CSV table of C-alpha atoms in Angstrom, one decimal:
chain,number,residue,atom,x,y,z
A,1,UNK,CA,-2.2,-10.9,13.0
A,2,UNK,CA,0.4,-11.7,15.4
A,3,UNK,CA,0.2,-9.7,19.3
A,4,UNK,CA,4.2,-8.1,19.4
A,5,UNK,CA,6.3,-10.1,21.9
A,6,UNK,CA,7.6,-7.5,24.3
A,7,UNK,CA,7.9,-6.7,28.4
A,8,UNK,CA,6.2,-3.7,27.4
A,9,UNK,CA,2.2,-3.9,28.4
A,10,UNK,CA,1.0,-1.1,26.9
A,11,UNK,CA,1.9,1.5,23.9
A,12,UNK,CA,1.2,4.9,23.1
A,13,UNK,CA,0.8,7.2,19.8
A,14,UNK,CA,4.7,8.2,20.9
A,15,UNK,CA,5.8,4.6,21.5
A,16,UNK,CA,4.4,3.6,18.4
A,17,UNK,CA,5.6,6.8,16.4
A,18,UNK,CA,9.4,5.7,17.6
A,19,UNK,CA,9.2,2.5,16.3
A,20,UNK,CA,11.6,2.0,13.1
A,21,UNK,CA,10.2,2.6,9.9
A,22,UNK,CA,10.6,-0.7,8.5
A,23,UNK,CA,8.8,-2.5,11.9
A,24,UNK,CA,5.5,-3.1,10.3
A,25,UNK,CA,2.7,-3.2,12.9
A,26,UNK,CA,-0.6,-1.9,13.8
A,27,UNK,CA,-1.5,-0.3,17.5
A,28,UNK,CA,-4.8,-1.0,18.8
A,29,UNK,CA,-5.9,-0.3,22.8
A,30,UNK,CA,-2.1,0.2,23.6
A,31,UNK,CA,-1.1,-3.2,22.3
A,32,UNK,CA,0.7,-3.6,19.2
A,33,UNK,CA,0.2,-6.1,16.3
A,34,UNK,CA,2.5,-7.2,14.3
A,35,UNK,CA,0.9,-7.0,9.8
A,36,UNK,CA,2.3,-10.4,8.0
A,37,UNK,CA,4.1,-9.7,5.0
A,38,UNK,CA,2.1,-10.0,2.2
A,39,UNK,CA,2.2,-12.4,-0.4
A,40,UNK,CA,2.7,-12.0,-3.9
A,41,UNK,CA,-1.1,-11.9,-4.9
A,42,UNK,CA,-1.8,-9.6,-2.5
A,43,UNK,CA,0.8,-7.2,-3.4
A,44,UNK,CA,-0.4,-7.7,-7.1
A,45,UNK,CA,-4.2,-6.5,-6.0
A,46,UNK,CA,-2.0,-3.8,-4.4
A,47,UNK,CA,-0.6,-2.5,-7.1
A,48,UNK,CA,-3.0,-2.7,-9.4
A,49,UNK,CA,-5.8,-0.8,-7.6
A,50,UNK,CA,-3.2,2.1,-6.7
A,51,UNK,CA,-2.9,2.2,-10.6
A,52,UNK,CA,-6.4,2.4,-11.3
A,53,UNK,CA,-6.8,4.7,-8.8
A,54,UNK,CA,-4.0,6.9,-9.2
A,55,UNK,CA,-4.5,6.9,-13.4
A,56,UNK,CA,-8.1,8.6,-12.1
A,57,UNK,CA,-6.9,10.6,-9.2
A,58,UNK,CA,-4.4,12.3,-11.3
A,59,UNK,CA,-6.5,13.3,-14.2
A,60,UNK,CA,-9.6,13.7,-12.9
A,61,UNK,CA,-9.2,14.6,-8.9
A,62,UNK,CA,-5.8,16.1,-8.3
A,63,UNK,CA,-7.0,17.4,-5.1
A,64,UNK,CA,-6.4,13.5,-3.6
A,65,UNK,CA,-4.0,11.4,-3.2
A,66,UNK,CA,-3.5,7.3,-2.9
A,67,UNK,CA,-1.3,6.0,-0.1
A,68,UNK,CA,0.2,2.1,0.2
A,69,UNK,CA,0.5,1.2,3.8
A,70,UNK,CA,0.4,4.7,5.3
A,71,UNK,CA,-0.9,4.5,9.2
A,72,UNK,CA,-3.9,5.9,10.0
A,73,UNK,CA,-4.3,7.4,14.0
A,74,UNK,CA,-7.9,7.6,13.7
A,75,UNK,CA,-8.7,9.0,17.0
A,76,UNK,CA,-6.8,11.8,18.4
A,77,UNK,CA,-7.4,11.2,21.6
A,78,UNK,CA,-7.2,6.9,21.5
A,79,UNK,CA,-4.0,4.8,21.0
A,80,UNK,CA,-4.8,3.6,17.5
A,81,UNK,CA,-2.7,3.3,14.6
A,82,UNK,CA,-3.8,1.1,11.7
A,83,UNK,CA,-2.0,0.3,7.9
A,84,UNK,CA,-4.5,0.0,5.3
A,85,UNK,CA,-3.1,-1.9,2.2
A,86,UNK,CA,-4.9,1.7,0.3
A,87,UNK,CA,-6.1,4.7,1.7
A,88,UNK,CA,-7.4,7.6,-0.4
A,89,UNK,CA,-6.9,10.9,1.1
A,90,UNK,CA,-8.5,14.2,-0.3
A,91,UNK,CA,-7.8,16.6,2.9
A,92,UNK,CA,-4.0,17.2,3.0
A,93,UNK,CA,-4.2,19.0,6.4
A,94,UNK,CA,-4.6,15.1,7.6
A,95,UNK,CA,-1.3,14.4,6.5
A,96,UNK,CA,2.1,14.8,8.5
A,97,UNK,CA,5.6,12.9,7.7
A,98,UNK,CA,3.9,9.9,10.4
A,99,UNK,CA,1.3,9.2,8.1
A,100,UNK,CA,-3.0,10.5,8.3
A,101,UNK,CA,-4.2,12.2,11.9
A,102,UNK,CA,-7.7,10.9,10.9
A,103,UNK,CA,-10.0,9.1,9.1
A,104,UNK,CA,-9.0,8.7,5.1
A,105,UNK,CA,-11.8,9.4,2.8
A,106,UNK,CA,-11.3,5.3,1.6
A,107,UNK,CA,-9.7,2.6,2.5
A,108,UNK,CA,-9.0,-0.6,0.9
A,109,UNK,CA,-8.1,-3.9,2.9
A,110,UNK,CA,-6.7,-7.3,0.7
A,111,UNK,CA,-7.6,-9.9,3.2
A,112,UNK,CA,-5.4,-12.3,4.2
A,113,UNK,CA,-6.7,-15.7,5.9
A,114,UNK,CA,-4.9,-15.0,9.1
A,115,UNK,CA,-6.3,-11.4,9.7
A,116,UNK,CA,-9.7,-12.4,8.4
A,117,UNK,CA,-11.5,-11.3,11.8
A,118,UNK,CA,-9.7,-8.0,11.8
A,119,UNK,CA,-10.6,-6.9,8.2
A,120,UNK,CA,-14.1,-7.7,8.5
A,121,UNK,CA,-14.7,-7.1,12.2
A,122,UNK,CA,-12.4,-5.1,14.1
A,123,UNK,CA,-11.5,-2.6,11.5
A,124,UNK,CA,-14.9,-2.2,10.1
A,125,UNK,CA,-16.2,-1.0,13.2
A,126,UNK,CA,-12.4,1.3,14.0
A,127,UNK,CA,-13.2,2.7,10.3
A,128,UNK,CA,-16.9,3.6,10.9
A,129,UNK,CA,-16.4,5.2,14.3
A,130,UNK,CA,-13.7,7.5,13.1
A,131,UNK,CA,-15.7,8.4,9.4
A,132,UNK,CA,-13.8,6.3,6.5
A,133,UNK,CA,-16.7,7.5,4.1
A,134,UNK,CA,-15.9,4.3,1.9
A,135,UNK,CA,-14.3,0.9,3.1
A,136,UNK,CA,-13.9,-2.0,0.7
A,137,UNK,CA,-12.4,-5.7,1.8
A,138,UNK,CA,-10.7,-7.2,-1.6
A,139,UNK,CA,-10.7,-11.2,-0.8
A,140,UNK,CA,-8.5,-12.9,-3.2
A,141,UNK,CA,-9.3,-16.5,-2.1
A,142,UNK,CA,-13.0,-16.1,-2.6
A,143,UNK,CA,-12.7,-13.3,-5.6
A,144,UNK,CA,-14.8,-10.9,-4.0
A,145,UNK,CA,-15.1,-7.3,-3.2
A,146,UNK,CA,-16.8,-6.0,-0.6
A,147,UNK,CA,-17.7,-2.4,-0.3
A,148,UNK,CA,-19.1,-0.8,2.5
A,149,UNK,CA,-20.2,2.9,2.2
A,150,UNK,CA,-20.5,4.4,5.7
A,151,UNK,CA,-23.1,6.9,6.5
A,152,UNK,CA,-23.4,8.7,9.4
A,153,UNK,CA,-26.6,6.2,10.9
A,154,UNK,CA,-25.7,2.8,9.6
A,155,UNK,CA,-23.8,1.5,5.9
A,156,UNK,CA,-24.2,-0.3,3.2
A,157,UNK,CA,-22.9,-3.0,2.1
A,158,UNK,CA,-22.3,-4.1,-2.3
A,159,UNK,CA,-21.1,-7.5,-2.8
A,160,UNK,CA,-19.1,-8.0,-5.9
A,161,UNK,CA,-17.0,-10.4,-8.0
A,162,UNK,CA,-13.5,-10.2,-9.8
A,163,UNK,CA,-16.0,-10.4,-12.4
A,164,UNK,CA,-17.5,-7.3,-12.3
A,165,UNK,CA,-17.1,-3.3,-12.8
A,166,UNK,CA,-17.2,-1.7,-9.3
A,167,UNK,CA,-17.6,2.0,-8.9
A,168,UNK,CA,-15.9,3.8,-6.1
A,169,UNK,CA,-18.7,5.7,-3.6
A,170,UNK,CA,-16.5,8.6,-2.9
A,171,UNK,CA,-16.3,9.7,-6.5
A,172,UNK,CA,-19.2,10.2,-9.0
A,173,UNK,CA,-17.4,9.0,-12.3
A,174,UNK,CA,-14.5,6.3,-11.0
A,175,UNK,CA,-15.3,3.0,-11.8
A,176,UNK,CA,-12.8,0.0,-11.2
A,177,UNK,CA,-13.1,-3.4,-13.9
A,178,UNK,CA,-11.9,-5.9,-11.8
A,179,UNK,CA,-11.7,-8.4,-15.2
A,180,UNK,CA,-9.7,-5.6,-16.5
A,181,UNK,CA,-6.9,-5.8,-13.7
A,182,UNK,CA,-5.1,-8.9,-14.9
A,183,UNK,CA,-5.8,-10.6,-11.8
A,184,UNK,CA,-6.0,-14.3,-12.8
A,185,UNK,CA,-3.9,-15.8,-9.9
């Protein structure tokens, strides 16, 4: 994650919200942060969890919806903006033609070596202070899923493989096979 190169010091929701469309960047504090494209194995996890997802969402859950790269102001009150890869939205009075004015019910990050720190760190602590119920970090170096289920005094924390069947927290009957994704990079 690369800090924007600009005389500009600080940003706001209205700065941000004026930026083209295709200018693909994240605001955090006021500063803005420009996302790497991703690569073709991430865009591949991409896709294929959307499916998965939206397969179940449609039969099963029509009252949510999946979202690729949709930004996320968190806070209403605090310049912050981020793009999950995934976020699963069941409220639609969150959602306005800029993207979600809160927290989506689940978000899915594919890590990327170079914003490593942010997935695990930064955004994990962004998610759980705005109430992301569900928060899962896809690593495709390492093959592993992370999947944090936040409650409202602490999370917890499932490690998993590309191996295994993980179920989604937010939804009693969803379960994603990771072996059944096609994922062998």
């Amino acid at each position: 994650m690369s800090t924007a190169q600009n005389a500009k010091n600080y940003y706001t929701i209205e700065d941000f919200n004026n930026l083209p469309e295709d200018f693909h960047t994240e605001l955090i504090n006021g500063t803005l942060y420009r996302k790497a494209m991703p690569n073709r194995i991430h865009q591949k996890l991409v896709g294929r969890l959307s499916t998965a997802i939206c397969n179940y969402i449609q039969y099963i859950r029509n009252d949510c919806s999946v979202y690729m790269s949709l930004g996320a102001q968190l806070f209403k009150d605090q310049n912050i903006v981020l793009i999950p890869d995934l976020s699963v939205i069941c409220d639609r009075c969150k959602l306005n033609e800029r993207g979600c004015m809160g927290a989506p019910d689940w978000i899915i990050e594919i890590m990327s070596p170079s914003d490593a720190a942010h997935d695990y760190i930064d955004k994990l602590f962004f998610y759980y202070n705005a109430g992301v119920r569900e928060y899962w970090i896809v690593n495709p170096q390492s093959a592993a899923v992370l999947v944090y289920l936040l409650e409202p005094e602490h999370f917890d924390v499932r490690t998993y493989t590309f191996g295994d069947t993980v179920k989604a927290g937010i939804f009693e009957d969803l379960f994603i096979d990771f072996a059944d994704l096609g994922l062998r990079m």
